[in-house]
Coordinates of N, CA and C in Angstrom, one line a residue:
X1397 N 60.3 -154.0 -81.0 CA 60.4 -154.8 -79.8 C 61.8 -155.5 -79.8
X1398 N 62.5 -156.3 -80.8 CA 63.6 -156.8 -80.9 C 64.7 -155.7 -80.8
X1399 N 64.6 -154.6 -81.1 CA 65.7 -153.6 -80.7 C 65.5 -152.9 -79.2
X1400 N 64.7 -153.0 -78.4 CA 64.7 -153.1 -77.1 C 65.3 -154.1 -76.2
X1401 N 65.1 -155.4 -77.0 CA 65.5 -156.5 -76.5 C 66.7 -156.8 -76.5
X1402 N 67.7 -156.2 -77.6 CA 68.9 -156.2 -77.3 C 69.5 -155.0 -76.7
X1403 N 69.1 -153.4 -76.8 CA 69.7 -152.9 -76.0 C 69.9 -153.4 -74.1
X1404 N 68.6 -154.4 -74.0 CA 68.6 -154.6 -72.7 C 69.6 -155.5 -72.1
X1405 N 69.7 -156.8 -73.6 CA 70.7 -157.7 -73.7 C 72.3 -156.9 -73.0
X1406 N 72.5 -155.8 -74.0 CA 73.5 -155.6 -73.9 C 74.0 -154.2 -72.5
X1407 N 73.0 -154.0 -72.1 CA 73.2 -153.3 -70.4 C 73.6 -154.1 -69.6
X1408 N 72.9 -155.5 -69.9 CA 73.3 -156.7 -68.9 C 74.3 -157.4 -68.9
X1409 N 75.0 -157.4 -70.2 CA 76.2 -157.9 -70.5 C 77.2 -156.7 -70.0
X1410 N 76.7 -155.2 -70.3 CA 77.7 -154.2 -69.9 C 78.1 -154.7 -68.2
X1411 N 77.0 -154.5 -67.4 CA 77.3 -154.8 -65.9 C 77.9 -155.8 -65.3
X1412 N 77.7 -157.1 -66.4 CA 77.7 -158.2 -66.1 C 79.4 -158.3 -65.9
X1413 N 80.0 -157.4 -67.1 CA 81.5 -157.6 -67.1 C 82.3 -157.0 -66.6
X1414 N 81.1 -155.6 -65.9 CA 82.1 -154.5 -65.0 C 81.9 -155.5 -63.6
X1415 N 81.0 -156.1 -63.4 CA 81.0 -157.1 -61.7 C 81.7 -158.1 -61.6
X1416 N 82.2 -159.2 -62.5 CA 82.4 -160.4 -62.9 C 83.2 -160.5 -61.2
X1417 N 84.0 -159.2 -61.2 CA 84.9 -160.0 -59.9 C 84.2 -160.4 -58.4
X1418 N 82.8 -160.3 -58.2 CA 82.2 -160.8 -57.2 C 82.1 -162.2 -57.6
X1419 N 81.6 -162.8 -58.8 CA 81.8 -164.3 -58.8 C 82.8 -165.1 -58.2
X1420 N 83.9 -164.3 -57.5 CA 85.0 -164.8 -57.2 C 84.4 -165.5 -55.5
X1421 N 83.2 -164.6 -55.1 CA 82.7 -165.1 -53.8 C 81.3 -165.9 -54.2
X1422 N 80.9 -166.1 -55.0 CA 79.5 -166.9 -55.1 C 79.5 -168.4 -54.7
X1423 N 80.7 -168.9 -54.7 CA 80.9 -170.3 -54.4 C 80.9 -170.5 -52.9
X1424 N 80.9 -169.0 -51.8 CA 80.9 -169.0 -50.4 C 79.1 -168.6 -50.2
X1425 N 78.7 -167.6 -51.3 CA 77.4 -167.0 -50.9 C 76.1 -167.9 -51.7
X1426 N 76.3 -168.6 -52.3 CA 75.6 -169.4 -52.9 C 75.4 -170.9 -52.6
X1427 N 75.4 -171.2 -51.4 CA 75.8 -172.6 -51.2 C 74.6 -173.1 -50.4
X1428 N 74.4 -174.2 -50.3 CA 72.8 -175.0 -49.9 C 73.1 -174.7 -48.3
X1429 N 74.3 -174.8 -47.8 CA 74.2 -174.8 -45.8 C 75.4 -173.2 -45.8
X1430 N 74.9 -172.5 -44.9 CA 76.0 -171.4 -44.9 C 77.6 -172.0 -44.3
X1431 N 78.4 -170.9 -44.6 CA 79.1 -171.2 -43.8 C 78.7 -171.0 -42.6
X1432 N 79.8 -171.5 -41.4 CA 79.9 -170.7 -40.0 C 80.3 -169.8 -39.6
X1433 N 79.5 -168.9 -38.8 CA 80.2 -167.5 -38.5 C 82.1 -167.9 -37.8
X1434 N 82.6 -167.0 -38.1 CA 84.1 -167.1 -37.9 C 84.2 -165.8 -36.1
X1435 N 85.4 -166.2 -36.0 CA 85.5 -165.0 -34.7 C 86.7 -164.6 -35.0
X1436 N 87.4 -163.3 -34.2 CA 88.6 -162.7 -34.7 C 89.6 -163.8 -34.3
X1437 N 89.5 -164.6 -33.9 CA 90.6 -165.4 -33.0 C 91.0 -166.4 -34.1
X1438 N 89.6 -166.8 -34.9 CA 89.9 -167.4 -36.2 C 90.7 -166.6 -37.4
X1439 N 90.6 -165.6 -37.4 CA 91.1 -164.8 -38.5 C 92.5 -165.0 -38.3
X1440 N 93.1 -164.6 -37.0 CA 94.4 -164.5 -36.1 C 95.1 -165.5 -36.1
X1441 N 94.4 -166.8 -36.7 CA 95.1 -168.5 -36.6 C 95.4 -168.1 -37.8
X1442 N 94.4 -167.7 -39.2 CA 95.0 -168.1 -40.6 C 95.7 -167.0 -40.5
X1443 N 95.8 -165.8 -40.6 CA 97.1 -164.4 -40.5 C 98.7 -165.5 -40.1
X1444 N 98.7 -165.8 -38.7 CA 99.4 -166.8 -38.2 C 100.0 -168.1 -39.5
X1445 N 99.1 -168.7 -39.8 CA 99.1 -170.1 -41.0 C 99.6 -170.0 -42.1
X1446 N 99.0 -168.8 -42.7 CA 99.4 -168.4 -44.1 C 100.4 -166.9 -44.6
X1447 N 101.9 -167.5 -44.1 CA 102.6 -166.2 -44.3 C 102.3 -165.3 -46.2
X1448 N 101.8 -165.8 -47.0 CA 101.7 -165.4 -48.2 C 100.6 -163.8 -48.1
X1449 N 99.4 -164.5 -47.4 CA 98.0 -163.9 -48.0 C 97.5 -163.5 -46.3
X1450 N 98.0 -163.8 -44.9 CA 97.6 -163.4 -44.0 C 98.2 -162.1 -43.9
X1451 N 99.3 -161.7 -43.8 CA 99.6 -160.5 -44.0 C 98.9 -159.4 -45.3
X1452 N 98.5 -159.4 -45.6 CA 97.7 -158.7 -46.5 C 96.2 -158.9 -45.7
X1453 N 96.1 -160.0 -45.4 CA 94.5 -160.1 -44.5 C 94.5 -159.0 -43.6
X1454 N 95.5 -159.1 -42.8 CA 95.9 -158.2 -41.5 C 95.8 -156.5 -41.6
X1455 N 96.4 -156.6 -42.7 CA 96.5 -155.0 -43.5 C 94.8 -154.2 -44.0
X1456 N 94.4 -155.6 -44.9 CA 93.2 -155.0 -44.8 C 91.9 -154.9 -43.7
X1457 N 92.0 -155.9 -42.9 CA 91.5 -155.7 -41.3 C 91.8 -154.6 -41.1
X1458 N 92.8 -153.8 -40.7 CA 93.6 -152.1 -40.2 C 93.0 -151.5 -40.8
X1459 N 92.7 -151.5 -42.2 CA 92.3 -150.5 -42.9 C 90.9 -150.0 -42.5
X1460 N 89.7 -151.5 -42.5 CA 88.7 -150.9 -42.0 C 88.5 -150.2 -40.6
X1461 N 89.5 -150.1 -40.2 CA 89.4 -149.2 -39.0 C 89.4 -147.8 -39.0
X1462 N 90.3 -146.9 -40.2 CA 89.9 -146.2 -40.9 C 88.5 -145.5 -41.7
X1463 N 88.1 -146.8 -42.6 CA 86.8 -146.4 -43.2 C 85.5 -146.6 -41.6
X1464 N 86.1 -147.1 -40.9 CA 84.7 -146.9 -39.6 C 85.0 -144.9 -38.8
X1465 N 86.3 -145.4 -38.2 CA 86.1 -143.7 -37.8 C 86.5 -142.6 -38.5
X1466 N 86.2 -142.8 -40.6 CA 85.7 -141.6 -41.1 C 84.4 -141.6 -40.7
X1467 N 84.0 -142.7 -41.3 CA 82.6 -142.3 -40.7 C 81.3 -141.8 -39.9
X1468 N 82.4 -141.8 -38.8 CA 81.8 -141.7 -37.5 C 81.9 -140.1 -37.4
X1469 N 83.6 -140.1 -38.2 CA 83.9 -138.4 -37.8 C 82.7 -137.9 -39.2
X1470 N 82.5 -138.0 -39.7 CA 82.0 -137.4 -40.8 C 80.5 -137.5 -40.8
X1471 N 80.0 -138.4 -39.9 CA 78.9 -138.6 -39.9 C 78.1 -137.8 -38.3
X1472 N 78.8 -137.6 -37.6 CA 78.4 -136.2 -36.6 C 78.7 -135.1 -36.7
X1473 N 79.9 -135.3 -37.5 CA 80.3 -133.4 -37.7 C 79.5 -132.6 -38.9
X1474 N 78.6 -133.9 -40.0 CA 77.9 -132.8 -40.7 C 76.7 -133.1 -40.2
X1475 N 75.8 -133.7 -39.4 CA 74.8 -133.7 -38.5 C 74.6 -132.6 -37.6
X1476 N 76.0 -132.1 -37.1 CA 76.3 -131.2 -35.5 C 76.1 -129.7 -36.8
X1477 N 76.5 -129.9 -37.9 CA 76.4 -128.4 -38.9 C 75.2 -128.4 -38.9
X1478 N 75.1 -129.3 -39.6 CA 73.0 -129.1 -40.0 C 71.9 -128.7 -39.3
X1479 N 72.2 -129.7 -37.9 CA 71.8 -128.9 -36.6 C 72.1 -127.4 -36.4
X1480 N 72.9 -126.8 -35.9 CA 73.7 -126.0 -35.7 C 73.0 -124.6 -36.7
X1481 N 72.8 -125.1 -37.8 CA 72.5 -123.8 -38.5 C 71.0 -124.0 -39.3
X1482 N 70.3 -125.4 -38.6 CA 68.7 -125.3 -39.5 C 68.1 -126.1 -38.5
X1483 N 68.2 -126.5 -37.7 CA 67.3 -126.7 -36.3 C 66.2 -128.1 -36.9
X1484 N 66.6 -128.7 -38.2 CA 65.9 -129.4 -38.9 C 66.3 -130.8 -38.6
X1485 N 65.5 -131.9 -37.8 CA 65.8 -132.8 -37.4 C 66.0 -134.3 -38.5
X1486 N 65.2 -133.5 -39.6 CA 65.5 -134.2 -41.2 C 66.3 -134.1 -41.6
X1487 N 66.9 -132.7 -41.4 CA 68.0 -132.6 -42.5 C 69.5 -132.8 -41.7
X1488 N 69.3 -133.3 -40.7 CA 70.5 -133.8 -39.7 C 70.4 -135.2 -39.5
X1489 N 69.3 -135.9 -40.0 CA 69.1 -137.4 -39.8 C 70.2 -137.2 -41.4
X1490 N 69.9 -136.9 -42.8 CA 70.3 -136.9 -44.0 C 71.7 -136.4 -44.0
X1491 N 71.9 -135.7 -43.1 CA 73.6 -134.9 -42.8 C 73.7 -135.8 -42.1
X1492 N 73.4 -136.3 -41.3 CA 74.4 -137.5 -40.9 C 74.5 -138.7 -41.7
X1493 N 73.6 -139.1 -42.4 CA 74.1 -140.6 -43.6 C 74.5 -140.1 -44.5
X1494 N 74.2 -138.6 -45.3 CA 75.6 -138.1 -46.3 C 76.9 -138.2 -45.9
X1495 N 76.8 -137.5 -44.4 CA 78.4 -137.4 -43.9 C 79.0 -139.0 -43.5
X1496 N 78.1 -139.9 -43.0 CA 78.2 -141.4 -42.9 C 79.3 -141.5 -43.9
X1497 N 78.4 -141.9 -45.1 CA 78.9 -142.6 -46.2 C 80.3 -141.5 -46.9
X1498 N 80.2 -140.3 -47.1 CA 81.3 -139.7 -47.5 C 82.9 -139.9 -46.5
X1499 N 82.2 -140.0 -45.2 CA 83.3 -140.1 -44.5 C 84.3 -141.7 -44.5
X1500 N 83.3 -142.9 -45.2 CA 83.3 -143.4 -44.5 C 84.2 -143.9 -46.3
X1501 N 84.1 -143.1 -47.4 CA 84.5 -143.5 -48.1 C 86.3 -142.6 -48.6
X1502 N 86.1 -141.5 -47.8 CA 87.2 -140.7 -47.4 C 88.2 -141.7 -46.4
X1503 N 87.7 -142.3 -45.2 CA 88.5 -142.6 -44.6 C 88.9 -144.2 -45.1
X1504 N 88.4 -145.2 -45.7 CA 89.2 -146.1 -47.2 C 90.0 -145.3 -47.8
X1505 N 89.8 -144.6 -48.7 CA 90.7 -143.9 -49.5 C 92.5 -143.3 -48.7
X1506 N 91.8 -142.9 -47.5 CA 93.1 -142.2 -46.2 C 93.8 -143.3 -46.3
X1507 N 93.0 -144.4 -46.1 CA 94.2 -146.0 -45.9 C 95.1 -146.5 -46.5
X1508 N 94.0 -146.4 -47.9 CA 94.5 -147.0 -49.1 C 96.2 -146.4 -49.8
X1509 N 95.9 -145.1 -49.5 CA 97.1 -144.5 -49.8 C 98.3 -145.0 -48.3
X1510 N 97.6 -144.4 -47.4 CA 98.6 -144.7 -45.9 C 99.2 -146.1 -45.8
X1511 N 98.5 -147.2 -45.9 CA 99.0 -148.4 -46.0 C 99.1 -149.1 -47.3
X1512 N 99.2 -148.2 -48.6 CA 99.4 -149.2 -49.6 C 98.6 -150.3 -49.9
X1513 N 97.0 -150.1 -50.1 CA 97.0 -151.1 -50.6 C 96.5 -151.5 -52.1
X1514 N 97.1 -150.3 -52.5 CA 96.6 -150.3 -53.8 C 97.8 -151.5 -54.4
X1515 N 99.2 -151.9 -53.5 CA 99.9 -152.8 -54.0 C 99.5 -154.4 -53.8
X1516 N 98.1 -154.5 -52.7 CA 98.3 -156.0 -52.3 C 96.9 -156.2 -53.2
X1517 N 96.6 -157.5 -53.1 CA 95.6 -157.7 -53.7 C 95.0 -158.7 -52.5
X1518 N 94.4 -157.8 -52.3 CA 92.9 -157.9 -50.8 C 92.2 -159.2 -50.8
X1519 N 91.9 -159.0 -52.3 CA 90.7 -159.9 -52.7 C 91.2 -161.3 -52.9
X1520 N 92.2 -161.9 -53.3 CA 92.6 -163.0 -52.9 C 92.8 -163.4 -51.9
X1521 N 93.0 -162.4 -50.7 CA 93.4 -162.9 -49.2 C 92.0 -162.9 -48.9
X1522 N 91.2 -162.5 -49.2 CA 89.8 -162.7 -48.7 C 88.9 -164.0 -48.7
X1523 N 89.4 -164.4 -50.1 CA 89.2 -166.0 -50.9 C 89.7 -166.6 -50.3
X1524 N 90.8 -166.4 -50.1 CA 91.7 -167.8 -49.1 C 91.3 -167.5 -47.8
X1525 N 91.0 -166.9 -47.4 CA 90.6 -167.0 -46.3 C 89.3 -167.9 -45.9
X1526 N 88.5 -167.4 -46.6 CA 87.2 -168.0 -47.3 C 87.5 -169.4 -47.4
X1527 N 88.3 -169.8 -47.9 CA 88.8 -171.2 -48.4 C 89.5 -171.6 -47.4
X1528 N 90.2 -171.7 -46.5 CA 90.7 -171.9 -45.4 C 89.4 -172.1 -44.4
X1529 N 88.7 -171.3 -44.0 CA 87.5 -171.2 -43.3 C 86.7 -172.5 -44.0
X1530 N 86.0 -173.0 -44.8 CA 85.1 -173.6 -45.2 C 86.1 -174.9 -45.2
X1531 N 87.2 -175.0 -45.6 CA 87.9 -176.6 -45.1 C 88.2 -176.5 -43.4
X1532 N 88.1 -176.0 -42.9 CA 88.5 -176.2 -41.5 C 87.2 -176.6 -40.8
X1533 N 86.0 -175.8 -41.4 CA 84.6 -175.8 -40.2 C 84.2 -177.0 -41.1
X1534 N 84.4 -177.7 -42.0 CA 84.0 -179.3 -42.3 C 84.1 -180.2 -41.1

């Protein structure tokens, strides 16, 4: 029983240390009152505010424009196959959320390289933004 107990220990510790970088948002998703929903007009003031980390905001906003119309392209073009060659309305619901998600993870990847952002670091412009957002709607 005790050598179960630590392999389990130690799966948890494994994950624990491959995720740690979401803790970086738990102080926004963990909190007794939500934040307030934000609008793009908000986004557009801090981009504006913060020459450091808004331009990298901005960059990664663009990007998901990318990961949306892979998805879209990828998500009816293997749907329209599936259909097309097996008349199976299952296996074109499943060709389209395989094609969804592959497309959708092809078209991030397209960005990532096209706009570089393997050089900015996203995830702090996300935080400050976060942090900017939560002292302002006080």
């Amino acid at each position: 029983m005790g050598e179960s107990r630590s392999f389990a220990d130690g799966f948890k510790g494994f994950w624990e240390e491959r995720l740690s970088f979401l803790e970086n948002y738990t102080r926004f998703t963990k909190r007794d009152t939500p934040l307030p929903s934000w609008s793009s007009s908000d986004v557009e003031e801090f981009i504006a505010s913060d020459p450091v980390h808004g331009p990298t905001l901005k960059t990664a906003r663009e990007a998901a424009t990318f990961g949306v119309a892979g998805a879209a392209l990828g998500a009816l073009s293997t749907a329209a196959f599936a259909w097309k060659y097996s008349r199976s309305p299952h296996g074109a619901a499943l060709s389209f959320l395989g094609g969804g998600v592959f497309g959708w993870t092809f078209g991030q990847e397209v960005a990532n390289h096209t706009m570089q952002l393997y050089k900015l670091d996203t995830m702090a412009a996300q935080v400050k933004f976060m942090e900017w957002w939560e002292r302002k709607s006080q």
